[in-house]
Amino acid sequence: MEVAIVGAGLAGLALAAGLHSRGIQAHVFEKSPNLIVDTATATSLGPNASRALDGISVGLSAAIKSVASITKTTKVTFCGSRNGEETFVTRYDGVRDDEFYVVKWRSARSILASRVPALYIHCSHALLDYRLEDQSVALRFQCGGEVAIFRAKFVVGADGINSAVRRAMYPADRPRDLHLINWNALVHNPGRFSVHDRDQIASIRKGPSVSFLVDAGEDYTLWVLRVEDRSTAKGSSDGFCDESGKARVLQEIDKLLGSSPAWEPLKVAVEATEAGQIFQRRIKDRIPLDSWSDLNHRVVLMGDAAHAMHWGPGQGARTAFEDAHQLCELLSPALAAGSPEDLKRAVIRYEELRIPRMTRIQNFAAETTSIADFMPAWVTELTPGDLWGRWKEFQQWAASYPLNITGDPDSTYFKNIDNGGIRTHDLQIRSLTRSTISRNV
Ligand SMILES: Cc1cc2nc3c(=O)[nH]c(=O)nc-3n(C[C@H](O)[C@H](O)[C@H](O)COP(=O)(O)OP(=O)(O)OC[C@H]3O[C@@H](n4cnc5c(N)ncnc54)[C@H](O)[C@@H]3O)c2cc1C
């Protein structure tokens, strides 16, 4: 086959939809037996996601918005800061009313899947590894009790944070544990808004403890709670909770309620949720890489496989769509030309456009853990007002995609708060904890 995409998450399906709309018959291989999997998650999307989605395929952002809830404001309450409790309500200047929206992950995935011919989606195919050959890549899959081998001219690893493609490319690389545990649930809430205002994302923060309450569309409320947890990640598995899991969430909220009644609406939402609807996961990310491709430029990474980050700034899915958009634009002429040199140039350009931007976004996302191990020291000293200013500027820069795709934001907080007048973009690129592991050649 010409193109094989490993992973049918938001990234892989968005790319497949875009390639099919350009006449390229990409195949998608997914390890789950079907696409009807729930993660109890909703995703907040913004202008960069919309522009990328419409670049992938005309009308895609409108299709997703049709099942989403439009967000007009974000309200953040910082508890336990030096000045006591501080609340900031923000709407981004100059953006249209429908530019920020929240959609259930499952709904976004089925809309994307509906744009890929079913014959090209192969479930129950778990990639084991791949091998480079002269003119192609041999992919080894576990399909039930059998191992099957397929060959493709070009392979895209869109198989998420635990990517098997990335493991074959960088054998020593592993996800990084961020010392946080997270619970989230989608609660059917047809009477909506008793625990959150209409059109608003409501967040409460106290150090690393953060909650979100938001309308996720289709009569669902999303709640999220994350707290610091330094117990070893080994042995803890992600998945839906039982009653003891729900009791732990309520215990954590009771501790937080000691500092402020602002957490009360979260408690109401959690109490109204059945234990089996609550998804627990440890938060992990990936350290930025210098290259997302194999040495012969026939295998490339995208989405969480390339740049898994903490969900803090809400950019994981948005930037997965940016990757898909850029790959569609670059790959289609290169595949049509049919020469390995054209493909190589397309991959090099993709990496030039994406890696500096994503390195910055990944580092900012790590900062939003509020855990000192993952933050530059000077950021730990910022007041809630300055943190919120920095957050808004970051979001405005991220939202401006594809403008400033590799450049600096026009920033007050990013430029002025930095020490020594060094621009944050340069600073972050230089001070990165880059992965020291080398590619498998
Ligand atoms: C609680 C939470 C809230 C979030 N909120 C936001 C938000 O507000 N905004 C935002 O933009 N992002 C958000 N994100 C991040 C976003 O959901 C992810 O970045 C995005 O879904 C990643 O998509 P992906 O397709 O790259 O990876 P995934 O969704 O992980 O998809 C990978 C796919 O590959 C398959 N797979 C894995 N291994 C193999 C294999 N060996 N062979 C074949 N298939 C395989 C998996 O089954 C899966 O279907 C949030 C994430 C979480 C956890």
XYZ file of C-alpha atoms and ligand atoms in Angstrom:
494
model
C 0.000 0.000 0.000
C 1.048 3.580 -0.480
C 0.363 5.018 2.993
C -0.215 3.148 6.266
C -1.334 5.100 9.328
C -0.908 3.323 12.657
C -3.583 4.397 15.184
C -7.182 5.506 14.662
C -7.308 8.251 17.299
C -8.073 11.870 16.436
C -4.660 12.340 14.781
C -4.652 9.240 12.574
C -8.272 9.615 11.474
C -7.868 13.348 10.713
C -4.867 12.565 8.506
C -6.660 9.676 6.787
C -9.726 11.887 6.142
C -7.520 14.597 4.606
C -5.541 12.190 2.425
C -8.704 10.458 1.149
C -10.230 13.852 0.286
C -7.094 14.442 -1.823
C -7.426 11.068 -3.581
C -4.772 9.222 -1.561
C -6.030 5.870 -0.321
C -4.402 5.684 3.081
C -5.026 2.629 5.268
C -5.505 2.997 9.036
C -4.526 0.195 11.456
C -6.041 0.265 14.939
C -5.321 -2.105 17.807
C -8.813 -1.896 19.413
C -11.489 -4.257 18.101
C -13.712 -1.302 17.135
C -13.840 2.472 17.283
C -16.592 2.625 19.902
C -14.304 3.149 22.872
C -15.024 5.654 25.616
C -12.454 7.678 27.516
C -14.986 9.832 29.419
C -13.214 12.835 27.943
C -14.204 15.930 26.021
C -11.767 18.128 24.170
C -11.701 21.892 24.087
C -10.857 23.187 20.606
C -9.993 26.672 19.370
C -9.172 28.671 16.229
C -5.979 26.766 15.449
C -7.930 23.494 15.499
C -10.679 24.958 13.280
C -8.235 26.282 10.696
C -6.381 22.986 10.652
C -9.617 20.963 10.375
C -10.872 23.061 7.465
C -7.473 22.729 5.792
C -7.742 18.962 6.191
C -11.204 18.758 4.651
C -13.763 21.423 3.823
C -16.560 21.717 6.406
C -14.850 19.517 9.002
C -14.792 22.139 11.765
C -18.502 22.933 11.177
C -19.334 19.221 11.451
C -17.534 19.001 14.791
C -19.038 22.264 16.068
C -22.500 20.899 15.282
C -22.180 18.488 18.251
C -20.065 20.780 20.440
C -20.833 23.351 23.087
C -19.574 26.867 22.345
C -17.399 28.373 25.095
C -17.493 32.143 25.480
C -15.501 32.684 28.661
C -13.033 30.963 30.935
C -13.213 31.560 34.685
C -10.217 30.577 36.780
C -10.108 30.788 40.565
C -6.690 30.516 42.228
C -7.032 29.372 45.855
C -4.352 29.652 48.492
C -2.217 32.306 46.762
C -0.455 35.076 48.704
C -3.492 37.346 48.195
C -5.981 34.659 49.247
C -8.457 33.730 46.533
C -8.263 35.424 43.098
C -10.645 34.902 40.196
C -10.059 35.870 36.560
C -12.721 35.766 33.873
C -11.430 36.007 30.336
C -12.721 36.177 26.870
C -10.198 36.454 24.112
C -10.260 39.781 22.311
C -11.133 39.790 18.654
C -12.233 36.167 18.388
C -15.569 35.143 16.977
C -18.200 33.775 19.336
C -17.944 30.241 18.009
C -14.181 29.940 17.972
C -13.772 28.027 21.236
C -15.839 24.912 21.695
C -15.897 21.660 23.631
C -16.714 18.347 22.000
C -16.929 14.835 23.379
C -13.826 12.923 22.271
C -15.994 10.025 21.103
C -18.161 12.322 18.934
C -15.149 14.013 17.327
C -13.664 10.595 16.596
C -16.810 9.276 14.909
C -17.136 12.402 12.751
C -13.545 11.949 11.555
C -14.051 8.204 11.009
C -17.168 8.910 8.901
C -14.873 10.693 6.407
C -12.670 7.644 5.856
C -14.099 4.782 3.775
C -14.747 1.890 6.198
C -12.773 -0.534 3.999
C -9.616 1.404 4.801
C -9.939 1.157 8.609
C -8.519 -2.115 9.962
C -9.354 -2.728 13.632
C -7.772 -5.448 15.807
C -4.372 -4.739 14.225
C -1.830 -3.924 16.954
C 1.520 -2.883 15.546
C 4.401 -4.840 17.050
C 7.265 -3.181 15.186
C 8.484 -2.234 11.728
C 11.554 -2.842 9.575
C 12.933 -0.621 6.841
C 13.409 -2.292 3.464
C 14.858 -0.935 0.208
C 11.696 0.553 -1.266
C 9.206 0.121 1.565
C 8.543 -0.440 5.257
C 7.467 -3.858 6.572
C 4.923 -3.538 9.421
C 4.342 -6.461 11.789
C 0.876 -6.585 13.400
C -0.693 -8.795 16.041
C -4.177 -9.666 14.724
C -5.909 -11.896 17.247
C -3.737 -15.012 17.575
C -1.847 -14.327 14.337
C 0.997 -12.106 13.245
C 0.503 -10.408 9.874
C 2.995 -8.422 7.815
C 2.021 -5.540 5.528
C 4.280 -3.394 3.386
C 3.803 0.329 2.793
C 5.797 2.964 0.927
C 5.163 5.498 3.676
C 4.159 5.027 7.330
C 2.731 7.488 9.835
C 2.868 6.647 13.559
C -0.300 8.109 15.087
C -0.518 5.534 17.853
C -0.564 7.796 20.898
C 1.621 8.290 23.939
C 2.711 4.631 24.156
C 3.462 4.526 20.419
C 4.898 1.272 19.077
C 6.204 3.203 16.043
C 8.132 5.557 18.314
C 9.439 2.582 20.312
C 10.817 1.002 17.130
C 12.354 4.357 16.138
C 13.746 5.257 19.603
C 13.982 1.982 21.549
C 15.141 3.549 24.849
C 12.537 6.329 24.970
C 9.666 6.055 27.464
C 6.788 8.336 28.569
C 7.652 10.580 31.531
C 5.500 10.391 34.677
C 4.405 13.886 35.779
C 3.509 12.948 39.399
C -0.163 13.690 38.788
C -3.265 11.568 38.872
C -6.377 12.560 37.004
C -10.056 11.665 37.102
C -12.602 12.760 34.557
C -16.193 11.897 33.662
C -18.936 12.907 31.289
C -22.201 13.143 33.167
C -25.508 13.188 31.340
C -26.937 16.487 32.494
C -29.961 17.504 30.412
C -30.900 20.166 32.980
C -27.353 21.589 32.563
C -25.573 24.456 34.235
C -26.450 23.873 37.883
C -22.750 23.207 38.516
C -21.314 25.543 35.868
C -22.433 28.587 33.943
C -23.616 28.257 30.418
C -20.874 28.840 27.781
C -18.110 28.929 30.373
C -15.153 26.757 31.311
C -14.845 26.980 35.107
C -11.519 26.002 36.623
C -10.252 26.056 40.206
C -6.579 25.759 41.082
C -4.604 25.255 44.251
C -1.000 24.428 43.406
C -0.995 21.207 41.362
C -4.666 20.499 42.226
C -6.894 21.623 39.368
C -10.538 21.068 38.497
C -12.598 21.805 35.419
C -16.356 21.899 34.952
C -17.692 22.540 31.482
C -20.607 21.893 29.178
C -19.361 19.262 26.703
C -22.302 19.441 24.291
C -25.022 16.855 23.585
C -26.394 17.406 27.148
C -23.214 16.276 28.891
C -21.148 17.980 31.573
C -17.439 17.200 31.741
C -15.676 17.318 35.092
C -11.960 16.838 35.609
C -9.923 16.694 38.803
C -6.174 16.322 38.912
C -4.036 16.137 42.057
C -0.394 15.517 42.835
C 0.430 11.840 43.371
C 4.003 10.699 43.755
C 3.239 7.036 44.278
C 5.006 4.929 41.717
C 3.367 4.766 38.313
C 4.248 1.075 38.103
C 1.302 -1.175 38.722
C -1.281 1.592 38.451
C -3.406 1.023 35.422
C -5.549 3.578 33.648
C -9.239 2.764 33.339
C -12.734 3.188 34.694
C -13.147 3.300 38.497
C -15.019 1.174 40.971
C -16.676 2.495 44.182
C -13.327 2.781 45.976
C -12.019 4.945 43.121
C -14.986 7.296 43.433
C -14.523 7.408 47.240
C -10.891 8.506 46.692
C -12.038 11.366 44.393
C -14.534 12.558 47.014
C -11.843 12.344 49.710
C -9.512 14.514 47.608
C -12.300 17.067 47.118
C -13.035 17.136 50.874
C -9.370 18.004 51.486
C -9.608 20.847 48.952
C -12.894 22.080 50.403
C -10.966 22.788 53.603
C -9.206 25.612 51.720
C -12.190 27.074 49.850
C -15.914 26.481 49.230
C -15.150 27.154 45.536
C -14.710 23.352 45.088
C -18.315 22.641 46.133
C -19.815 22.467 42.579
C -17.216 19.820 41.688
C -18.345 17.731 44.657
C -21.959 18.005 43.467
C -20.940 16.819 39.975
C -18.853 13.902 41.297
C -21.608 12.772 43.661
C -23.984 12.687 40.678
C -21.596 10.432 38.707
C -21.682 6.640 38.785
C -18.305 5.180 39.773
C -18.042 3.210 36.522
C -18.226 6.427 34.482
C -15.132 7.930 36.120
C -11.896 7.422 34.188
C -8.648 7.429 36.172
C -5.273 7.974 34.523
C -1.786 8.963 35.503
C -0.603 12.020 33.633
C 2.449 11.430 31.479
C 4.135 13.260 28.649
C 6.977 12.814 26.194
C 10.199 14.784 26.162
C 10.651 16.768 22.912
C 12.628 15.064 20.164
C 14.947 16.596 17.554
C 13.480 14.435 14.812
C 10.143 12.712 14.272
C 11.206 10.612 11.306
C 13.294 7.594 10.521
C 16.606 8.071 8.778
C 15.270 7.162 5.338
C 12.267 9.524 5.781
C 9.703 6.788 5.176
C 8.308 6.690 8.721
C 7.120 9.776 10.545
C 5.371 10.516 13.874
C 2.372 12.769 14.579
C -0.045 13.625 17.413
C 0.679 12.201 20.853
C 3.158 9.721 19.344
C 5.321 12.715 18.394
C 4.572 15.207 21.180
C 2.339 13.854 23.970
C 1.948 16.615 26.515
C 0.094 17.325 29.728
C -3.469 18.357 28.849
C -3.082 21.611 30.852
C -3.162 24.130 27.972
C -5.686 22.006 26.013
C -3.471 21.763 22.927
C -3.003 17.991 22.406
C -5.841 17.430 19.959
C -5.605 20.930 18.473
C -1.981 20.387 17.516
C -2.646 16.823 16.331
C -5.001 18.458 13.795
C -2.245 20.928 12.857
C 0.092 17.972 12.215
C -2.557 16.294 10.051
C -3.148 19.516 8.107
C 0.554 20.060 7.389
C 1.098 16.402 6.486
C -1.853 16.449 4.051
C -0.517 19.571 2.331
C 3.044 18.289 2.118
C 2.465 14.606 1.407
C -0.112 14.827 -1.368
C 2.120 16.539 -3.984
C 5.095 14.424 -2.898
C 3.150 11.167 -3.252
C 1.754 12.311 -6.603
C 5.292 13.059 -7.827
C 6.244 9.555 -6.656
C 9.956 10.120 -6.092
C 11.711 9.282 -2.809
C 13.448 12.678 -3.015
C 10.082 14.492 -2.997
C 8.919 12.463 -0.008
C 12.158 13.204 1.813
C 11.755 16.957 1.199
C 8.141 16.807 2.441
C 9.179 15.087 5.680
C 12.043 17.506 6.289
C 9.700 20.466 5.781
C 7.093 18.920 8.093
C 9.708 18.633 10.829
C 10.967 22.192 10.254
C 7.449 23.550 10.590
C 6.283 21.423 13.474
C 9.150 20.603 15.846
C 10.108 24.132 17.063
C 6.453 25.026 17.631
C 5.665 21.769 19.392
C 8.807 21.903 21.527
C 7.613 25.205 22.881
C 4.050 23.968 23.414
C 5.256 20.785 25.147
C 7.425 22.814 27.528
C 4.606 25.212 28.316
C 2.295 22.247 28.941
C 4.827 20.755 31.387
C 4.848 24.101 33.231
C 1.111 23.878 33.736
C 1.570 20.828 35.967
C 2.468 23.407 38.688
C 5.060 20.887 39.839
C 8.458 22.514 40.328
C 10.365 19.561 38.770
C 8.822 20.417 35.402
C 8.864 24.245 35.574
C 11.562 26.869 35.052
C 12.391 28.255 38.543
C 11.310 31.813 37.684
C 7.828 30.650 36.658
C 7.305 29.177 40.139
C 7.688 32.735 41.507
C 4.948 34.331 39.379
C 1.783 35.726 40.956
C -1.602 34.312 39.838
C -2.160 37.516 37.799
C 1.141 37.074 35.946
C 0.539 33.362 35.440
C -2.842 34.139 33.941
C -1.335 36.827 31.670
C 1.297 34.359 30.480
C -1.397 31.734 29.905
C -3.488 34.126 27.756
C -0.532 35.168 25.651
C 0.468 31.593 25.101
C -3.084 30.732 24.029
C -3.280 33.716 21.680
C -0.035 32.717 20.011
C -1.103 29.048 19.739
C -4.508 30.077 18.365
C -2.951 32.221 15.622
C -1.932 29.105 13.620
C -0.937 29.031 10.787
C 0.382 32.567 11.317
C 3.588 32.674 13.379
C 3.868 28.949 12.822
C 7.529 28.950 13.749
C 7.926 32.467 15.126
C 7.596 34.149 18.510
C 4.350 35.448 19.898
C 3.875 39.184 20.095
C 4.193 38.885 23.807
C 4.314 40.978 26.941
C 4.523 38.171 29.444
C 6.676 35.897 27.352
C 9.224 38.592 26.505
C 9.195 40.902 29.516
C 8.913 38.501 32.390
C 11.864 36.536 31.140
C 15.160 36.985 32.897
C 17.982 38.839 31.207
C 15.901 39.990 28.247
C 16.304 36.614 26.578
C 13.235 35.868 24.516
C 11.344 32.919 25.856
C 11.293 31.163 22.534
C 15.108 31.084 22.429
C 15.316 30.364 26.115
C 12.988 27.427 25.947
C 14.618 25.921 22.926
C 18.016 26.140 24.582
C 17.018 25.030 28.052
C 15.069 22.012 26.917
C 15.395 18.693 28.580
C 15.832 17.012 25.261
C 15.726 13.313 24.896
C 19.271 12.042 24.812
C 18.373 8.717 23.280
C 19.380 8.035 19.724
C 17.415 6.759 16.798
C 17.437 3.122 15.896
C 19.305 2.984 12.597
C -8.306 14.378 30.414
C -7.809 14.897 29.086
C -8.264 16.129 28.619
C -7.810 16.619 27.396
N -8.249 17.833 26.989
C -7.833 18.320 25.808
C -8.316 19.596 25.352
O -9.108 20.248 26.024
N -7.883 20.049 24.142
C -7.004 19.340 23.375
O -6.654 19.807 22.287
N -6.509 18.146 23.802
C -6.903 17.629 24.989
N -6.426 16.426 25.422
C -5.393 15.729 24.622
C -5.953 15.000 23.444
O -7.040 14.200 23.829
C -4.851 14.118 22.835
O -3.685 14.887 22.638
C -5.281 13.586 21.480
O -6.489 12.861 21.616
C -4.195 12.682 20.916
O -4.658 12.043 19.781
P -3.791 10.905 19.074
O -4.637 10.408 17.965
O -2.433 11.410 18.786
O -3.592 9.772 20.186
P -4.679 8.755 20.804
O -5.974 9.415 21.023
O -4.022 8.108 21.980
O -4.897 7.666 19.663
C -3.950 6.663 19.417
C -4.688 5.490 18.764
O -3.700 4.514 18.423
C -4.155 3.241 18.854
N -2.950 2.423 19.113
C -2.113 2.485 20.166
N -1.120 1.597 20.026
C -1.337 0.955 18.858
C -0.640 -0.085 18.162
N 0.462 -0.642 18.657
N -1.136 -0.511 16.971
C -2.258 0.047 16.443
N -2.969 1.025 17.076
C -2.503 1.474 18.253
C -4.962 3.528 20.112
O -5.872 2.475 20.406
C -5.676 4.823 19.704
O -6.867 4.577 19.024
C -6.877 15.885 26.622
C -6.435 14.631 27.072
C -6.888 14.150 28.285
C -6.383 12.804 28.757
